[in-house]
mmCIF file of C-alpha atoms in Angstrom:
data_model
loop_
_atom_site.group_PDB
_atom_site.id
_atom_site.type_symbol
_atom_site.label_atom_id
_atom_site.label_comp_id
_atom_site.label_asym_id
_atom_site.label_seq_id
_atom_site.Cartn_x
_atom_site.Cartn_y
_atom_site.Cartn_z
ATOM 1 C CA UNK U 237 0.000 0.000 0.000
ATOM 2 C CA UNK U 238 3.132 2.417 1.210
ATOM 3 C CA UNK U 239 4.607 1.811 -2.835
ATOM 4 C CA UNK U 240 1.192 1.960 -4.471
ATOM 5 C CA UNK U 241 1.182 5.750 -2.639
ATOM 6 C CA UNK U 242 3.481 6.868 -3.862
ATOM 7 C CA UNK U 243 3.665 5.443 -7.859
ATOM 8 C CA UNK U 244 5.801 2.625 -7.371
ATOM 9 C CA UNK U 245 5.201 -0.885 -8.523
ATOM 10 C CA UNK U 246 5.479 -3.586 -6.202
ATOM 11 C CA UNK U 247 5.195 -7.209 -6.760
ATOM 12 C CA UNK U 248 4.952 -9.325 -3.568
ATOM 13 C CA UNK U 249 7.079 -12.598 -4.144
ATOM 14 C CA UNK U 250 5.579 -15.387 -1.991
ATOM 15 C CA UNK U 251 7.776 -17.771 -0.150
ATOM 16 C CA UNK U 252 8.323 -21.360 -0.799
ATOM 17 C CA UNK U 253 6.495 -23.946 1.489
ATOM 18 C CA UNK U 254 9.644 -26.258 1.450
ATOM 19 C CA UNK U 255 12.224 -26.133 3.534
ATOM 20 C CA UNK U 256 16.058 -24.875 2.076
ATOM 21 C CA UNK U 257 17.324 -22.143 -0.438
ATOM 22 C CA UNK U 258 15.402 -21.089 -2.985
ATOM 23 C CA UNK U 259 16.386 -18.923 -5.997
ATOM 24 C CA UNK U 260 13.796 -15.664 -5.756
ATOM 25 C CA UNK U 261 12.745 -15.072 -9.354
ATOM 26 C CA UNK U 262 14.868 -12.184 -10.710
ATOM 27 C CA UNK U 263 16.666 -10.947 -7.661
ATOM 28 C CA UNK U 264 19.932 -12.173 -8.969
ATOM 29 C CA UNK U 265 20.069 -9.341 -11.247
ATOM 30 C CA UNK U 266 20.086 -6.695 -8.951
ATOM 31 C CA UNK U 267 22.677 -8.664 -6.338
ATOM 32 C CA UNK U 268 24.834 -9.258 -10.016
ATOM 33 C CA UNK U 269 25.008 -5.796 -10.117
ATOM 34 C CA UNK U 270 26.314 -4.786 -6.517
ATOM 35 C CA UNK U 271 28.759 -7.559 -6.468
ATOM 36 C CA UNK U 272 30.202 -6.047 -10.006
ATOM 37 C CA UNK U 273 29.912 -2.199 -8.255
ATOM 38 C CA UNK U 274 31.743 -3.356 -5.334
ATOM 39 C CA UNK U 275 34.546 -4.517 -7.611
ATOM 40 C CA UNK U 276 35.465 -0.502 -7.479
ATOM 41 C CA UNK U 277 36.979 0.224 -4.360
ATOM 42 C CA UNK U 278 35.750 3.845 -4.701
ATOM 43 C CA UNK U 279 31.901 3.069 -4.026
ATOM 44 C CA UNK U 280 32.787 -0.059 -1.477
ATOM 45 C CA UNK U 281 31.985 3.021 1.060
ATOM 46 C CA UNK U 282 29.727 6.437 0.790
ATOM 47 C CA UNK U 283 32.672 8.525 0.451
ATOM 48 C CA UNK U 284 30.505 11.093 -1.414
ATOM 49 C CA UNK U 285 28.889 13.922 0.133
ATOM 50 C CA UNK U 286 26.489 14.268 -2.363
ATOM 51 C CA UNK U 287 23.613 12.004 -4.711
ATOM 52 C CA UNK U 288 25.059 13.724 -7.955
ATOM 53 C CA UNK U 289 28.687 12.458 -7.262
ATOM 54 C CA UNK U 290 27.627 9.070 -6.129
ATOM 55 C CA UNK U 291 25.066 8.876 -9.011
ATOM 56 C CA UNK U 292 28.223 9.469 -11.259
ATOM 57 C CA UNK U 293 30.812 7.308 -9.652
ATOM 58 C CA UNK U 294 28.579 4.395 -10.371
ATOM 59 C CA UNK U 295 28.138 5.561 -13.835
ATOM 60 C CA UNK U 296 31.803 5.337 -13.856
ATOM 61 C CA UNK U 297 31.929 2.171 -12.851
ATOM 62 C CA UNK U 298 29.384 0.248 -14.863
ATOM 63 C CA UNK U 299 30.724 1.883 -17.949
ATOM 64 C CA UNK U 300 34.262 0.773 -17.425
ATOM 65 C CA UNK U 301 32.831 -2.707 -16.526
ATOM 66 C CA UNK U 302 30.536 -2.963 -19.718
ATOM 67 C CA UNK U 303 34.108 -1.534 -21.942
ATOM 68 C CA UNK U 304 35.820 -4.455 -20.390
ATOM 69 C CA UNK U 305 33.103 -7.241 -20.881
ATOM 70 C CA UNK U 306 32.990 -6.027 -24.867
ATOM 71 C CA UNK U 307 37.102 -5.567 -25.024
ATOM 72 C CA UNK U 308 37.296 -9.145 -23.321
ATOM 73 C CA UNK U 309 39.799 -7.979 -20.882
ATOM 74 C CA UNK U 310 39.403 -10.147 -17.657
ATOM 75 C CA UNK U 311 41.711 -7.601 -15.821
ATOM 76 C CA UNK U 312 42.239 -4.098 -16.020
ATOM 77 C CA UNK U 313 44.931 -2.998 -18.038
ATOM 78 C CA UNK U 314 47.025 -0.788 -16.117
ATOM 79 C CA UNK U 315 48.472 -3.760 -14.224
ATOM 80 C CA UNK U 316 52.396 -4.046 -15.052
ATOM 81 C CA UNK U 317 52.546 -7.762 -16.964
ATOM 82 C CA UNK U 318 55.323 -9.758 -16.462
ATOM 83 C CA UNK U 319 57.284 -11.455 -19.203
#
């Protein structure tokens, strides 16, 4: 009722009568997603004061993960290599 007041959509996922772990249906999106933010030590913790800067470090961030998923680099590139 609190999300339907104020415009949001909310879908109530019921729980499983079994007992154990069960996959919740499209959650593992949104927890992909955090898990490849927290791979940038900047947004690990709310060092920004404000929304706008936080808003853009994770811009930051997704873009340079989506240019390394398309480049196929599994690191990033300003590691020294050693030959």
């Amino acid at each position: 009722a609190h999300g339907a007041r104020l415009g949001i959509d909310v879908e109530r996922v019921p729980r499983h009568a079994g007992k154990g772990f069960h996959v919740q249906p499209r959650r593992w999106v949104v927890e992909r997603t955090f898990g490849w933010l927290m791979q940038h030590r900047r947004l690990v913790r709310d060092y920004e004061t404000l929304p706008q800067r936080t808003r853009a470090m994770i811009h930051w961030a997704m873009a340079n993960t989506m240019s390394r998923y398309l480049t196929g680099e599994s690191t990033p590139t300003w590691r020294n290599e050693t030959t």
